[in-house]
Amino acid sequence: MSEFDYLYDSTEETTTRFVCLVGESMRRFDLAITNTNRFYGKKMVTDLQSGRTAVIGPDDLQEEGYIEHVYKLTEEEAVELTHFLEQIVGAIHFTDI
């Protein structure tokens, strides 16, 4: 059996919001949005249909092409998803400092 060098191993209480929405593009989004104390206040957003997950904050939503790339969406679909995520993604909190 191999030995592991653990970088961290912790358990935490989280909350997850499950949302299903459809935009004008008629693309259905089934999302799991997890709030955790990790990731400096960013949300862990999982597309339940594709299984793709990203840790997303307001800076990521401003990054051109990021949402399209992570979730493999068209530009129109990414704009719709970004508009929704802008409503739920809050400010980043640097608690380590």
mmCIF file of N, CA and C in Angstrom:
data_model
loop_
_atom_site.group_PDB
_atom_site.id
_atom_site.type_symbol
_atom_site.label_atom_id
_atom_site.label_comp_id
_atom_site.label_asym_id
_atom_site.label_seq_id
_atom_site.Cartn_x
_atom_site.Cartn_y
_atom_site.Cartn_z
ATOM 1 N N MET A 1 0.844 -1.177 0.000
ATOM 2 C CA MET A 1 0.000 0.000 0.000
ATOM 3 C C MET A 1 0.894 1.246 0.000
ATOM 4 N N SER A 2 0.558 2.242 -0.817
ATOM 5 C CA SER A 2 1.377 3.448 -0.900
ATOM 6 C C SER A 2 1.012 4.435 0.204
ATOM 7 N N GLU A 3 1.994 5.255 0.551
ATOM 8 C CA GLU A 3 1.770 6.293 1.554
ATOM 9 C C GLU A 3 1.434 7.603 0.843
ATOM 10 N N PHE A 4 0.624 8.416 1.483
ATOM 11 C CA PHE A 4 0.228 9.705 0.933
ATOM 12 C C PHE A 4 0.786 10.822 1.798
ATOM 13 N N ASP A 5 1.143 11.917 1.182
ATOM 14 C CA ASP A 5 1.488 13.139 1.892
ATOM 15 C C ASP A 5 0.267 14.042 1.799
ATOM 16 N N TYR A 6 -0.523 14.089 2.884
ATOM 17 C CA TYR A 6 -1.738 14.886 2.873
ATOM 18 C C TYR A 6 -1.406 16.361 2.949
ATOM 19 N N LEU A 7 -1.994 17.141 2.059
ATOM 20 C CA LEU A 7 -1.862 18.586 2.116
ATOM 21 C C LEU A 7 -2.912 19.176 3.056
ATOM 22 N N TYR A 8 -4.082 18.589 3.068
ATOM 23 C CA TYR A 8 -5.095 18.887 4.063
ATOM 24 C C TYR A 8 -6.124 17.771 4.042
ATOM 25 N N ASP A 9 -6.817 17.631 5.149
ATOM 26 C CA ASP A 9 -7.871 16.627 5.288
ATOM 27 C C ASP A 9 -8.806 17.147 6.365
ATOM 28 N N SER A 10 -9.914 17.740 5.951
ATOM 29 C CA SER A 10 -10.825 18.340 6.920
ATOM 30 C C SER A 10 -12.266 18.090 6.510
ATOM 31 N N THR A 11 -13.143 18.226 7.467
ATOM 32 C CA THR A 11 -14.576 18.079 7.246
ATOM 33 C C THR A 11 -15.240 19.388 7.659
ATOM 34 N N GLU A 12 -16.251 19.779 6.903
ATOM 35 C CA GLU A 12 -16.897 21.058 7.164
ATOM 36 C C GLU A 12 -18.380 20.954 6.822
ATOM 37 N N GLU A 13 -19.191 21.686 7.544
ATOM 38 C CA GLU A 13 -20.609 21.802 7.227
ATOM 39 C C GLU A 13 -20.743 22.790 6.066
ATOM 40 N N THR A 14 -21.488 22.427 5.027
ATOM 41 C CA THR A 14 -21.711 23.308 3.889
ATOM 42 C C THR A 14 -23.211 23.408 3.628
ATOM 43 N N THR A 15 -23.570 24.365 2.793
ATOM 44 C CA THR A 15 -24.943 24.429 2.318
ATOM 45 C C THR A 15 -24.902 24.364 0.791
ATOM 46 N N THR A 16 -25.887 23.696 0.231
ATOM 47 C CA THR A 16 -25.971 23.571 -1.213
ATOM 48 C C THR A 16 -27.358 23.982 -1.671
ATOM 49 N N ARG A 17 -27.386 24.843 -2.675
ATOM 50 C CA ARG A 17 -28.637 25.292 -3.295
ATOM 51 C C ARG A 17 -28.742 24.603 -4.650
ATOM 52 N N PHE A 18 -29.868 23.975 -4.912
ATOM 53 C CA PHE A 18 -30.118 23.317 -6.192
ATOM 54 C C PHE A 18 -31.077 24.188 -6.986
ATOM 55 N N VAL A 19 -30.668 24.543 -8.216
ATOM 56 C CA VAL A 19 -31.450 25.448 -9.048
ATOM 57 C C VAL A 19 -31.573 24.853 -10.442
ATOM 58 N N CYS A 20 -32.769 24.915 -11.007
ATOM 59 C CA CYS A 20 -32.998 24.545 -12.399
ATOM 60 C C CYS A 20 -33.600 25.769 -13.068
ATOM 61 N N LEU A 21 -32.975 26.224 -14.169
ATOM 62 C CA LEU A 21 -33.489 27.391 -14.866
ATOM 63 C C LEU A 21 -33.282 27.227 -16.360
ATOM 64 N N VAL A 22 -34.101 27.971 -17.105
ATOM 65 C CA VAL A 22 -34.024 27.974 -18.572
ATOM 66 C C VAL A 22 -34.007 29.429 -19.017
ATOM 67 N N GLY A 23 -33.058 29.753 -19.901
ATOM 68 C CA GLY A 23 -32.954 31.109 -20.425
ATOM 69 C C GLY A 23 -33.602 31.217 -21.790
ATOM 70 N N GLU A 24 -33.420 32.374 -22.418
ATOM 71 C CA GLU A 24 -33.994 32.602 -23.740
ATOM 72 C C GLU A 24 -33.417 31.665 -24.795
ATOM 73 N N SER A 25 -32.216 31.174 -24.568
ATOM 74 C CA SER A 25 -31.596 30.238 -25.516
ATOM 75 C C SER A 25 -32.234 28.851 -25.439
ATOM 76 N N MET A 26 -33.128 28.678 -24.461
ATOM 77 C CA MET A 26 -33.805 27.403 -24.192
ATOM 78 C C MET A 26 -32.842 26.346 -23.643
ATOM 79 N N ARG A 27 -31.664 26.761 -23.200
ATOM 80 C CA ARG A 27 -30.708 25.852 -22.571
ATOM 81 C C ARG A 27 -31.113 25.697 -21.123
ATOM 82 N N ARG A 28 -31.280 24.460 -20.688
ATOM 83 C CA ARG A 28 -31.644 24.173 -19.309
ATOM 84 C C ARG A 28 -30.373 24.035 -18.477
ATOM 85 N N PHE A 29 -30.351 24.716 -17.342
ATOM 86 C CA PHE A 29 -29.236 24.626 -16.408
ATOM 87 C C PHE A 29 -29.733 23.967 -15.123
ATOM 88 N N ASP A 30 -29.156 22.840 -14.776
ATOM 89 C CA ASP A 30 -29.399 22.185 -13.496
ATOM 90 C C ASP A 30 -28.124 22.368 -12.682
ATOM 91 N N LEU A 31 -28.190 23.205 -11.661
ATOM 92 C CA LEU A 31 -26.991 23.587 -10.929
ATOM 93 C C LEU A 31 -27.066 23.204 -9.460
ATOM 94 N N ALA A 32 -25.920 22.875 -8.916
ATOM 95 C CA ALA A 32 -25.741 22.729 -7.468
ATOM 96 C C ALA A 32 -24.721 23.783 -7.070
ATOM 97 N N ILE A 33 -25.120 24.703 -6.201
ATOM 98 C CA ILE A 33 -24.268 25.814 -5.796
ATOM 99 C C ILE A 33 -23.933 25.622 -4.325
ATOM 100 N N THR A 34 -22.671 25.320 -4.050
ATOM 101 C CA THR A 34 -22.247 24.983 -2.694
ATOM 102 C C THR A 34 -21.507 26.152 -2.062
ATOM 103 N N ASN A 35 -21.965 26.511 -0.853
ATOM 104 C CA ASN A 35 -21.298 27.531 -0.045
ATOM 105 C C ASN A 35 -20.419 26.825 0.974
ATOM 106 N N THR A 36 -19.190 27.277 1.083
ATOM 107 C CA THR A 36 -18.234 26.677 1.982
ATOM 108 C C THR A 36 -17.332 27.768 2.544
ATOM 109 N N ASN A 37 -16.616 27.464 3.611
ATOM 110 C CA ASN A 37 -15.660 28.418 4.159
ATOM 111 C C ASN A 37 -14.361 28.434 3.363
ATOM 112 N N ARG A 38 -14.202 27.489 2.485
ATOM 113 C CA ARG A 38 -13.016 27.441 1.625
ATOM 114 C C ARG A 38 -13.204 28.391 0.446
ATOM 115 N N PHE A 39 -12.192 28.583 -0.313
ATOM 116 C CA PHE A 39 -12.230 29.340 -1.572
ATOM 117 C C PHE A 39 -12.525 30.822 -1.366
ATOM 118 N N TYR A 40 -12.247 31.353 -0.179
ATOM 119 C CA TYR A 40 -12.354 32.790 0.088
ATOM 120 C C TYR A 40 -13.718 33.364 -0.258
ATOM 121 N N GLY A 41 -14.759 32.608 -0.033
ATOM 122 C CA GLY A 41 -16.116 33.083 -0.282
ATOM 123 C C GLY A 41 -16.639 32.805 -1.674
ATOM 124 N N LYS A 42 -15.792 32.252 -2.542
ATOM 125 C CA LYS A 42 -16.290 31.884 -3.866
ATOM 126 C C LYS A 42 -17.228 30.694 -3.728
ATOM 127 N N LYS A 43 -18.093 30.509 -4.696
ATOM 128 C CA LYS A 43 -19.052 29.403 -4.692
ATOM 129 C C LYS A 43 -18.535 28.265 -5.567
ATOM 130 N N MET A 44 -18.820 27.055 -5.162
ATOM 131 C CA MET A 44 -18.503 25.892 -5.982
ATOM 132 C C MET A 44 -19.776 25.562 -6.757
ATOM 133 N N VAL A 45 -19.728 25.752 -8.078
ATOM 134 C CA VAL A 45 -20.911 25.608 -8.924
ATOM 135 C C VAL A 45 -20.738 24.382 -9.812
ATOM 136 N N THR A 46 -21.664 23.432 -9.666
ATOM 137 C CA THR A 46 -21.636 22.202 -10.449
ATOM 138 C C THR A 46 -22.810 22.167 -11.410
ATOM 139 N N ASP A 47 -22.511 21.931 -12.682
ATOM 140 C CA ASP A 47 -23.541 21.686 -13.685
ATOM 141 C C ASP A 47 -23.876 20.200 -13.568
ATOM 142 N N LEU A 48 -25.044 19.892 -13.058
ATOM 143 C CA LEU A 48 -25.410 18.506 -12.781
ATOM 144 C C LEU A 48 -25.590 17.676 -14.045
ATOM 145 N N GLN A 49 -25.860 18.303 -15.184
ATOM 146 C CA GLN A 49 -26.019 17.549 -16.421
ATOM 147 C C GLN A 49 -24.673 17.073 -16.968
ATOM 148 N N SER A 50 -23.660 17.923 -16.888
ATOM 149 C CA SER A 50 -22.350 17.561 -17.448
ATOM 150 C C SER A 50 -21.371 17.075 -16.392
ATOM 151 N N GLY A 51 -21.634 17.403 -15.129
ATOM 152 C CA GLY A 51 -20.712 17.049 -14.063
ATOM 153 C C GLY A 51 -19.544 18.017 -13.927
ATOM 154 N N ARG A 52 -19.538 19.078 -14.713
ATOM 155 C CA ARG A 52 -18.448 20.058 -14.650
ATOM 156 C C ARG A 52 -18.641 20.971 -13.439
ATOM 157 N N THR A 53 -17.548 21.192 -12.722
ATOM 158 C CA THR A 53 -17.573 22.008 -11.518
ATOM 159 C C THR A 53 -16.503 23.078 -11.604
ATOM 160 N N ALA A 54 -16.833 24.271 -11.103
ATOM 161 C CA ALA A 54 -15.858 25.360 -11.023
ATOM 162 C C ALA A 54 -16.093 26.123 -9.728
ATOM 163 N N VAL A 55 -15.024 26.662 -9.202
ATOM 164 C CA VAL A 55 -15.098 27.563 -8.059
ATOM 165 C C VAL A 55 -15.164 28.968 -8.644
ATOM 166 N N ILE A 56 -16.273 29.658 -8.375
ATOM 167 C CA ILE A 56 -16.556 30.905 -9.087
ATOM 168 C C ILE A 56 -16.787 32.055 -8.119
ATOM 169 N N GLY A 57 -16.113 33.153 -8.413
ATOM 170 C CA GLY A 57 -16.300 34.415 -7.711
ATOM 171 C C GLY A 57 -16.552 35.515 -8.723
ATOM 172 N N PRO A 58 -16.746 36.735 -8.248
ATOM 173 C CA PRO A 58 -17.036 37.834 -9.166
ATOM 174 C C PRO A 58 -15.921 38.079 -10.176
ATOM 175 N N ASP A 59 -14.678 37.828 -9.788
ATOM 176 C CA ASP A 59 -13.559 38.019 -10.719
ATOM 177 C C ASP A 59 -13.623 37.028 -11.875
ATOM 178 N N ASP A 60 -14.083 35.818 -11.594
ATOM 179 C CA ASP A 60 -14.202 34.804 -12.646
ATOM 180 C C ASP A 60 -15.296 35.160 -13.642
ATOM 181 N N LEU A 61 -16.362 35.766 -13.162
ATOM 182 C CA LEU A 61 -17.461 36.145 -14.044
ATOM 183 C C LEU A 61 -17.055 37.263 -14.998
ATOM 184 N N GLN A 62 -16.064 38.060 -14.606
ATOM 185 C CA GLN A 62 -15.578 39.149 -15.453
ATOM 186 C C GLN A 62 -14.557 38.668 -16.483
ATOM 187 N N GLU A 63 -14.014 37.473 -16.289
ATOM 188 C CA GLU A 63 -12.984 36.924 -17.183
ATOM 189 C C GLU A 63 -13.622 36.481 -18.496
ATOM 190 N N GLU A 64 -13.248 37.114 -19.586
ATOM 191 C CA GLU A 64 -13.839 36.826 -20.889
ATOM 192 C C GLU A 64 -13.618 35.364 -21.290
ATOM 193 N N GLY A 65 -14.703 34.685 -21.622
ATOM 194 C CA GLY A 65 -14.634 33.309 -22.101
ATOM 195 C C GLY A 65 -14.519 32.250 -21.026
ATOM 196 N N TYR A 66 -14.418 32.651 -19.761
ATOM 197 C CA TYR A 66 -14.207 31.674 -18.682
ATOM 198 C C TYR A 66 -15.393 30.726 -18.524
ATOM 199 N N ILE A 67 -16.593 31.266 -18.431
ATOM 200 C CA ILE A 67 -17.785 30.433 -18.234
ATOM 201 C C ILE A 67 -18.003 29.527 -19.445
ATOM 202 N N GLU A 68 -17.801 30.046 -20.637
ATOM 203 C CA GLU A 68 -17.926 29.218 -21.852
ATOM 204 C C GLU A 68 -16.964 28.042 -21.802
ATOM 205 N N HIS A 69 -15.733 28.318 -21.414
ATOM 206 C CA HIS A 69 -14.705 27.285 -21.381
ATOM 207 C C HIS A 69 -15.002 26.219 -20.315
ATOM 208 N N VAL A 70 -15.283 26.667 -19.113
ATOM 209 C CA VAL A 70 -15.467 25.721 -17.994
ATOM 210 C C VAL A 70 -16.662 24.809 -18.219
ATOM 211 N N TYR A 71 -17.768 25.368 -18.673
ATOM 212 C CA TYR A 71 -19.000 24.581 -18.808
ATOM 213 C C TYR A 71 -19.291 24.159 -20.247
ATOM 214 N N LYS A 72 -18.384 24.457 -21.173
ATOM 215 C CA LYS A 72 -18.527 24.073 -22.580
ATOM 216 C C LYS A 72 -19.852 24.597 -23.153
ATOM 217 N N LEU A 73 -20.046 25.917 -23.065
ATOM 218 C CA LEU A 73 -21.277 26.566 -23.501
ATOM 219 C C LEU A 73 -21.020 27.441 -24.711
ATOM 220 N N THR A 74 -22.106 27.762 -25.415
ATOM 221 C CA THR A 74 -22.018 28.768 -26.457
ATOM 222 C C THR A 74 -21.923 30.136 -25.781
ATOM 223 N N GLU A 75 -21.588 31.146 -26.554
ATOM 224 C CA GLU A 75 -21.490 32.495 -25.995
ATOM 225 C C GLU A 75 -22.832 32.950 -25.420
ATOM 226 N N GLU A 76 -23.914 32.679 -26.141
ATOM 227 C CA GLU A 76 -25.254 33.072 -25.682
ATOM 228 C C GLU A 76 -25.620 32.366 -24.377
ATOM 229 N N GLU A 77 -25.346 31.075 -24.301
ATOM 230 C CA GLU A 77 -25.642 30.316 -23.078
ATOM 231 C C GLU A 77 -24.800 30.823 -21.906
ATOM 232 N N ALA A 78 -23.546 31.135 -22.172
ATOM 233 C CA ALA A 78 -22.656 31.627 -21.125
ATOM 234 C C ALA A 78 -23.111 32.984 -20.596
ATOM 235 N N VAL A 79 -23.616 33.834 -21.472
ATOM 236 C CA VAL A 79 -24.128 35.137 -21.039
ATOM 237 C C VAL A 79 -25.313 34.933 -20.096
ATOM 238 N N GLU A 80 -26.207 34.026 -20.441
ATOM 239 C CA GLU A 80 -27.371 33.752 -19.583
ATOM 240 C C GLU A 80 -26.934 33.210 -18.229
ATOM 241 N N LEU A 81 -26.024 32.258 -18.234
ATOM 242 C CA LEU A 81 -25.560 31.683 -16.971
ATOM 243 C C LEU A 81 -24.833 32.742 -16.143
ATOM 244 N N THR A 82 -24.039 33.565 -16.786
ATOM 245 C CA THR A 82 -23.318 34.629 -16.077
ATOM 246 C C THR A 82 -24.293 35.597 -15.422
ATOM 247 N N HIS A 83 -25.356 35.976 -16.121
ATOM 248 C CA HIS A 83 -26.363 36.878 -15.535
ATOM 249 C C HIS A 83 -26.967 36.272 -14.271
ATOM 250 N N PHE A 84 -27.246 34.979 -14.300
ATOM 251 C CA PHE A 84 -27.774 34.328 -13.100
ATOM 252 C C PHE A 84 -26.728 34.312 -11.996
ATOM 253 N N LEU A 85 -25.515 33.896 -12.315
ATOM 254 C CA LEU A 85 -24.467 33.763 -11.298
ATOM 255 C C LEU A 85 -24.101 35.102 -10.674
ATOM 256 N N GLU A 86 -24.205 36.186 -11.423
ATOM 257 C CA GLU A 86 -23.926 37.514 -10.867
ATOM 258 C C GLU A 86 -24.870 37.836 -9.707
ATOM 259 N N GLN A 87 -26.060 37.253 -9.702
ATOM 260 C CA GLN A 87 -27.033 37.493 -8.642
ATOM 261 C C GLN A 87 -26.708 36.723 -7.369
ATOM 262 N N ILE A 88 -25.958 35.620 -7.491
ATOM 263 C CA ILE A 88 -25.742 34.772 -6.315
ATOM 264 C C ILE A 88 -24.303 34.738 -5.823
ATOM 265 N N VAL A 89 -23.365 35.145 -6.663
ATOM 266 C CA VAL A 89 -21.958 35.124 -6.270
ATOM 267 C C VAL A 89 -21.657 36.410 -5.511
ATOM 268 N N GLY A 90 -21.157 36.266 -4.308
ATOM 269 C CA GLY A 90 -20.868 37.439 -3.485
ATOM 270 C C GLY A 90 -19.416 37.855 -3.563
ATOM 271 N N ALA A 91 -19.060 38.749 -2.686
ATOM 272 C CA ALA A 91 -17.693 39.261 -2.622
ATOM 273 C C ALA A 91 -16.752 38.195 -2.068
ATOM 274 N N ILE A 92 -15.489 38.316 -2.432
ATOM 275 C CA ILE A 92 -14.455 37.402 -1.940
ATOM 276 C C ILE A 92 -13.992 37.878 -0.574
ATOM 277 N N HIS A 93 -13.795 36.916 0.351
ATOM 278 C CA HIS A 93 -13.352 37.247 1.712
ATOM 279 C C HIS A 93 -12.025 36.563 1.981
ATOM 280 N N PHE A 94 -11.003 37.354 2.255
ATOM 281 C CA PHE A 94 -9.685 36.800 2.562
ATOM 282 C C PHE A 94 -9.560 36.658 4.071
ATOM 283 N N THR A 95 -9.923 35.486 4.580
ATOM 284 C CA THR A 95 -9.908 35.253 6.026
ATOM 285 C C THR A 95 -8.572 34.777 6.538
ATOM 286 N N ASP A 96 -7.620 34.460 5.636
ATOM 287 C CA ASP A 96 -6.318 33.948 6.059
ATOM 288 C C ASP A 96 -5.378 35.056 6.524
ATOM 289 N N ILE A 97 -5.714 36.290 6.206
ATOM 290 C CA ILE A 97 -4.788 37.400 6.458
ATOM 291 C C ILE A 97 -4.891 37.860 7.898
#
